[in-house]
Coordinates of C-alpha atoms and ligand atoms in Angstrom, one line a residue:
M1 CA -2.8 -20.3 -3.6
K2 CA -0.1 -18.1 -5.1
T3 CA 2.2 -16.4 -2.5
I4 CA 5.0 -13.8 -2.4
L5 CA 8.3 -13.8 -0.4
L6 CA 8.7 -10.9 2.0
N7 CA 12.0 -9.2 2.5
N8 CA 12.8 -11.5 5.6
G9 CA 12.0 -14.7 3.8
V10 CA 8.4 -15.2 5.0
E11 CA 5.9 -16.4 2.6
M12 CA 2.7 -14.6 2.3
P13 CA -0.6 -15.5 0.2
L14 CA -1.1 -13.0 -2.6
V15 CA -5.0 -12.7 -1.9
G16 CA -6.4 -12.6 1.5
Y17 CA -9.6 -11.9 3.2
G18 CA -10.2 -8.4 5.1
V19 CA -12.6 -7.9 7.9
F20 CA -12.9 -4.2 8.2
Q21 CA -16.4 -3.2 9.4
V22 CA -17.5 -6.9 9.6
A23 CA -19.5 -6.7 12.9
P24 CA -18.1 -8.6 15.8
A25 CA -21.0 -10.9 16.0
E26 CA -20.7 -11.8 12.4
C27 CA -17.1 -12.1 12.1
E28 CA -16.6 -15.7 13.2
R29 CA -19.1 -16.9 10.7
C30 CA -17.5 -14.8 7.9
V31 CA -14.0 -15.9 8.5
L32 CA -15.1 -19.6 8.7
D33 CA -16.8 -19.1 5.3
A34 CA -13.7 -17.5 4.1
I35 CA -11.3 -20.1 5.2
A36 CA -13.8 -22.7 3.7
T37 CA -13.9 -21.0 0.4
G38 CA -10.1 -21.3 0.2
Y39 CA -8.7 -18.0 1.9
R40 CA -5.6 -18.5 4.0
L41 CA -4.7 -14.9 4.8
I42 CA -7.1 -13.1 7.1
D43 CA -6.5 -9.2 7.7
T44 CA -7.9 -7.8 10.9
A45 CA -6.8 -4.9 13.2
Q46 CA -7.3 -3.9 17.0
A47 CA -9.5 -1.0 15.9
Y48 CA -11.8 -3.3 13.9
Y49 CA -12.7 -4.7 17.5
N50 CA -13.4 -8.2 15.7
E51 CA -10.1 -9.9 16.6
E52 CA -12.1 -12.2 19.0
G53 CA -14.3 -13.5 16.1
V54 CA -11.2 -14.0 13.9
G55 CA -9.7 -16.0 16.9
R56 CA -12.8 -18.2 17.3
A57 CA -13.0 -19.0 13.6
I58 CA -9.3 -19.9 13.3
A59 CA -9.6 -22.2 16.5
R60 CA -12.6 -23.9 14.9
C61 CA -11.9 -24.1 11.1
G62 CA -10.1 -27.3 11.2
V63 CA -7.2 -25.8 9.1
P64 CA -3.8 -26.1 10.8
R65 CA -2.5 -22.8 12.2
S66 CA 0.6 -23.3 10.2
E67 CA -1.3 -23.0 7.0
L68 CA -3.1 -19.8 7.9
F69 CA -1.4 -16.3 7.8
L70 CA -2.9 -13.7 10.3
T71 CA -2.3 -10.0 9.9
T72 CA -3.3 -7.4 12.5
K73 CA -2.6 -3.8 13.2
V74 CA -1.5 -1.7 16.4
W75 CA -3.9 1.1 16.8
I76 CA -2.9 4.7 17.5
S77 CA -4.1 4.7 21.1
N78 CA -1.7 1.8 21.8
S79 CA 1.1 3.5 20.4
G80 CA 4.6 3.8 22.3
D81 CA 6.9 1.1 23.5
G82 CA 4.9 -0.2 26.6
P83 CA 1.4 0.3 25.3
A84 CA 2.2 -1.3 22.0
A85 CA 4.0 -4.3 23.6
R86 CA 1.0 -4.8 25.9
S87 CA -1.4 -4.4 22.9
I88 CA 0.4 -7.1 20.9
D89 CA 0.0 -9.6 23.9
E90 CA -3.8 -8.7 24.0
S91 CA -4.1 -9.3 20.3
L92 CA -2.5 -12.7 20.7
R93 CA -4.8 -13.6 23.4
R94 CA -7.8 -12.3 21.2
L95 CA -6.7 -14.2 18.2
R96 CA -6.2 -17.3 20.2
T97 CA -2.6 -18.0 18.8
D98 CA 0.9 -17.7 20.0
Y99 CA 2.1 -15.7 16.9
I100 CA 0.9 -13.2 14.4
D101 CA 2.2 -13.7 11.0
L102 CA 2.2 -10.0 9.9
L103 CA 1.8 -7.1 12.4
L104 CA 1.4 -3.5 11.0
I105 CA 1.3 0.0 12.5
H106 CA -2.2 0.9 11.6
Q107 CA -2.0 4.6 11.1
P108 CA 1.1 7.0 11.0
F109 CA 0.1 8.8 14.2
G110 CA 1.0 8.8 17.8
D111 CA 4.3 7.5 19.1
Y112 CA 4.8 5.2 16.1
Y113 CA 8.7 4.9 16.7
G114 CA 7.9 3.3 20.1
T115 CA 5.4 1.1 18.5
Y116 CA 7.8 -0.2 15.8
R117 CA 10.5 -0.8 18.5
A118 CA 7.8 -2.9 20.5
M119 CA 7.1 -4.7 17.2
E120 CA 10.8 -5.5 16.6
Q121 CA 11.0 -7.0 20.1
A122 CA 7.9 -9.0 19.4
L123 CA 9.7 -10.1 16.2
Q124 CA 12.7 -11.3 18.1
A125 CA 10.7 -13.0 20.8
G126 CA 8.9 -15.0 18.2
K127 CA 5.5 -13.6 18.7
V128 CA 5.3 -12.2 15.2
R129 CA 6.8 -13.3 11.9
A130 CA 6.9 -10.1 9.9
I131 CA 6.3 -6.4 10.7
G132 CA 5.4 -3.5 8.5
L133 CA 3.3 -0.3 8.2
S134 CA 0.0 0.9 7.0
N135 CA -0.9 4.3 5.6
F136 CA 2.7 5.6 5.8
Y137 CA 3.4 7.9 2.7
D138 CA 6.5 9.5 1.1
A139 CA 8.9 11.0 3.6
R140 CA 7.3 9.6 6.8
F141 CA 7.7 6.1 5.2
V142 CA 11.3 6.8 4.3
D143 CA 12.0 8.3 7.7
L144 CA 11.0 5.2 9.5
A145 CA 12.2 2.7 7.0
E146 CA 15.8 4.5 7.1
N147 CA 16.0 4.9 11.0
M148 CA 14.6 1.4 12.0
G149 CA 16.9 -1.9 11.8
V150 CA 14.1 -4.0 10.6
K151 CA 12.9 -2.8 7.2
P152 CA 9.2 -3.0 6.9
A153 CA 8.2 -6.2 5.1
V154 CA 4.7 -4.8 4.0
L155 CA 3.2 -1.5 3.5
Q156 CA -0.6 -1.6 3.3
L157 CA -2.1 1.5 1.4
E158 CA -5.3 2.3 -0.3
T159 CA -4.7 0.7 -3.8
H160 CA -7.1 0.1 -6.7
V161 CA -7.4 0.6 -10.4
Y162 CA -8.1 4.4 -9.7
S163 CA -5.2 4.8 -7.2
Q164 CA -2.2 2.5 -8.3
Q165 CA 0.4 4.0 -5.9
A166 CA 3.0 4.1 -8.6
R167 CA 5.1 6.7 -6.7
M168 CA 5.1 4.7 -3.4
R169 CA 5.8 1.4 -5.2
R170 CA 9.0 3.0 -6.6
L171 CA 10.1 4.1 -3.1
M172 CA 9.3 0.9 -1.4
E173 CA 11.7 -1.0 -3.8
D174 CA 14.5 0.6 -2.1
Y175 CA 13.6 -1.3 1.1
G176 CA 12.2 -4.5 -0.5
T177 CA 8.7 -3.6 1.1
R178 CA 5.8 -5.3 -0.4
L179 CA 2.7 -3.5 -1.2
M180 CA -0.7 -4.8 0.2
A181 CA -3.8 -3.1 -1.3
W182 CA -6.6 -2.1 1.2
G183 CA -9.9 -1.2 -0.6
P184 CA -8.8 -3.2 -3.8
L185 CA -12.3 -2.9 -5.1
A186 CA -12.2 0.9 -4.4
Q187 CA -14.8 0.2 -1.6
G188 CA -17.4 0.5 -4.4
M189 CA -16.6 4.1 -4.8
N190 CA -16.6 6.0 -8.1
G191 CA -19.1 3.7 -9.4
F192 CA -16.5 0.9 -9.4
F193 CA -18.9 -2.1 -9.9
D194 CA -20.5 -0.5 -12.9
D195 CA -17.4 1.0 -14.5
P196 CA -17.9 0.6 -18.2
A197 CA -14.3 0.2 -18.9
L198 CA -13.9 -2.6 -16.3
K199 CA -17.0 -4.3 -17.5
A200 CA -16.0 -4.2 -21.1
I201 CA -12.7 -5.9 -20.1
G202 CA -14.5 -8.4 -18.0
A203 CA -17.0 -9.4 -20.7
K204 CA -13.9 -10.5 -22.9
Y205 CA -12.9 -13.1 -20.5
G206 CA -16.4 -14.0 -19.0
K207 CA -15.1 -12.5 -15.6
S208 CA -16.7 -9.8 -13.2
V209 CA -15.4 -6.3 -12.5
A210 CA -14.1 -7.6 -9.1
Q211 CA -12.2 -10.3 -10.8
V212 CA -10.6 -8.0 -13.4
A213 CA -9.6 -5.4 -10.9
L214 CA -8.0 -8.1 -8.5
K215 CA -6.4 -9.9 -11.2
F216 CA -4.7 -6.8 -12.5
L217 CA -3.4 -5.8 -9.1
T218 CA -2.1 -9.3 -8.3
D219 CA -0.4 -9.5 -11.7
E220 CA 1.4 -6.5 -10.6
G221 CA 2.7 -8.3 -7.5
I222 CA 0.3 -6.4 -5.2
A223 CA -1.3 -8.5 -2.5
V224 CA -5.0 -7.8 -2.1
I225 CA -7.5 -8.3 0.9
P226 CA -11.0 -7.8 -0.5
K227 CA -13.9 -7.9 1.9
S228 CA -17.3 -9.3 1.6
V229 CA -19.7 -10.9 4.0
R230 CA -21.2 -12.8 1.2
R231 CA -19.7 -16.4 0.4
E232 CA -20.5 -16.2 -3.2
R233 CA -18.6 -12.9 -3.3
M234 CA -15.7 -14.3 -1.4
A235 CA -15.4 -17.1 -4.0
E236 CA -15.9 -14.6 -6.7
N237 CA -12.8 -12.6 -5.3
L238 CA -10.7 -15.7 -5.0
G239 CA -11.4 -16.8 -8.6
L240 CA -8.4 -15.3 -10.4
D241 CA -6.9 -18.4 -12.0
G242 CA -7.5 -19.7 -15.4
F243 CA -7.4 -16.5 -17.5
E244 CA -4.8 -13.9 -18.4
L245 CA -5.3 -10.3 -19.2
S246 CA -3.8 -9.2 -22.4
A247 CA -1.1 -6.7 -22.5
G248 CA -3.4 -4.2 -24.2
D249 CA -6.1 -4.6 -21.4
R250 CA -3.3 -4.3 -18.7
D251 CA -2.2 -1.0 -20.4
A252 CA -5.9 0.2 -20.4
L253 CA -6.1 -0.7 -16.7
R254 CA -2.9 1.2 -16.0
R255 CA -4.3 4.3 -17.6
M256 CA -7.2 4.4 -15.2
D257 CA -4.9 5.5 -12.5
T258 CA -5.7 9.0 -11.3
G259 CA -2.6 9.2 -9.0
H260 CA -4.7 9.9 -6.0
P261 CA -6.4 7.9 -3.3
L262 CA -10.2 8.3 -3.3
A263 CA -11.0 7.3 0.4
A264 CA -8.3 8.7 2.6
D265 CA -5.7 11.5 2.1
F266 CA -3.1 11.1 4.7
N267 CA -2.1 14.7 4.4
D268 CA -5.6 16.0 5.4
P269 CA -5.5 17.4 9.1
A270 CA -9.2 16.6 9.4
L271 CA -8.4 12.9 8.7
A272 CA -5.8 13.0 11.3
R273 CA -8.3 14.3 13.9
Y274 CA -10.8 11.8 13.1
L275 CA -8.4 9.0 13.3
L276 CA -6.9 10.2 16.5
G277 CA -10.3 10.1 18.1
Y278 CA -11.7 7.1 16.4
D279 CA -11.7 4.5 19.2
R280 CA -13.6 6.8 21.5
Q281 CA -16.7 5.6 20.1
F282 CA -15.9 2.0 21.4
N283 CA -14.1 2.9 24.5
P284 CA -15.2 6.2 25.9
A285 CA -12.8 6.0 28.9
R286 CA -10.1 6.8 26.5
Q287 CA -9.1 10.5 26.2
Ligands
NAD301 P1 -13.1 -3.3 -0.6 O1 -12.4 -2.6 -1.7 O2 -12.6 -4.8 -0.3 O3 -14.6 -3.3 -1.0 C1 -15.5 -3.8 -0.1 C2 -16.9 -3.6 -0.6 O4 -17.1 -4.2 -1.9 C3 -18.1 -4.2 0.3 O5 -19.1 -3.1 0.4 C4 -18.4 -5.4 -0.4 O6 -19.8 -5.6 -0.1 C5 -18.2 -5.2 -1.7 N1 -17.9 -6.4 -2.6 C6 -16.9 -7.2 -2.3 N2 -16.8 -8.2 -3.2 C7 -17.8 -7.7 -4.1 C8 -18.1 -8.4 -5.4 N3 -17.4 -9.5 -5.9 N4 -19.0 -7.8 -6.1 C9 -19.8 -6.7 -5.5 N5 -19.5 -6.2 -4.4 C10 -18.6 -6.6 -3.7 O7 -13.0 -2.5 0.7 P2 -12.4 -2.6 2.2 O8 -13.2 -3.6 2.9 O9 -12.3 -1.2 2.7 O10 -10.9 -3.1 2.1 C11 -10.6 -4.5 2.2 C12 -9.8 -4.8 3.5 O11 -8.7 -3.9 3.6 C13 -10.6 -4.6 4.6 O12 -11.6 -5.4 5.0 C14 -9.5 -4.4 5.7 O13 -9.0 -5.6 6.1 C15 -8.4 -3.7 4.8 N6 -8.5 -2.1 5.1 C16 -7.3 -1.7 5.6 C17 -7.2 -0.2 5.9 C18 -6.0 0.4 6.6 O14 -6.2 1.5 6.9 N7 -4.9 -0.3 6.7 C19 -8.4 0.5 5.6 C20 -9.4 0.0 5.0 C21 -9.5 -1.3 4.7

């Protein structure tokens, strides 16, 4: 398993398994399958409501905790110093572990300064090995990175062949922050799995569209966390060794970048309103 070094010296697998929209009841089986397939990084979040399933799987999988890399994320409704600190302890309990390898602020909304302070304290207390952000763009990313003592180790952004985050990657270099791609298969949007250009490149190497796209991103040093509930696809998405994309093919893949995300525009007020109310569907008591 290839790894990369984060800006605080922590080693992180380059390929992981994401569990967004994996139903709580199915999550344990999926994570057990993923670990048996060879994944060592598991990406979950408080707002996925499946941390317990991840916790049950890591307790049962037979792989030592020290060989696994667990990422979770603090949700907006837990933002602020006190609520974030409490939510980190709740995540630890649900994940059945005494440390989280990578803890991210999930969304750039709410009192994320307070959340980051709580994460820095969790880092000092040994509850977390690395901290970072998700969905922070441009000036908001710089503001937090400049003002906080601990530079974000990772920034998770929507990243795939159609949205390669060139601008953000240049900005992140100033802080040694590594990019982790969410939606690395473009969530299947834009006809991704039938994209003729991706298929043609794959045909040259006997590889699938997913493998070409993930290979391209990891060759660029971008960590990827593809999701599938199907074991054969989990294995496919991990099968990135034993072939090298030619320079010409890499150039062609670079030219597929539109410069814009497909799924989520974080300057869109409607998206902000949606995300601010997101967890009411799971917890109607929350205002
Ligand atoms: P993805 O790009 O990984 O695509 C997943 C979709 O592709 C699923 O419908 C799956 O069935 C299909 N698929 C997977 N492998 C395939 C294959 N080999 N062949 C054909 N179809 C295949 O999208 P995602 O799940 O949204 O993103 C991956 C992970 O990123 C998530 O599970 C989650 O952990 C994380 N994520 C984070 C954020 C964030 O805000 N930080 C947002 C979305 C996702």
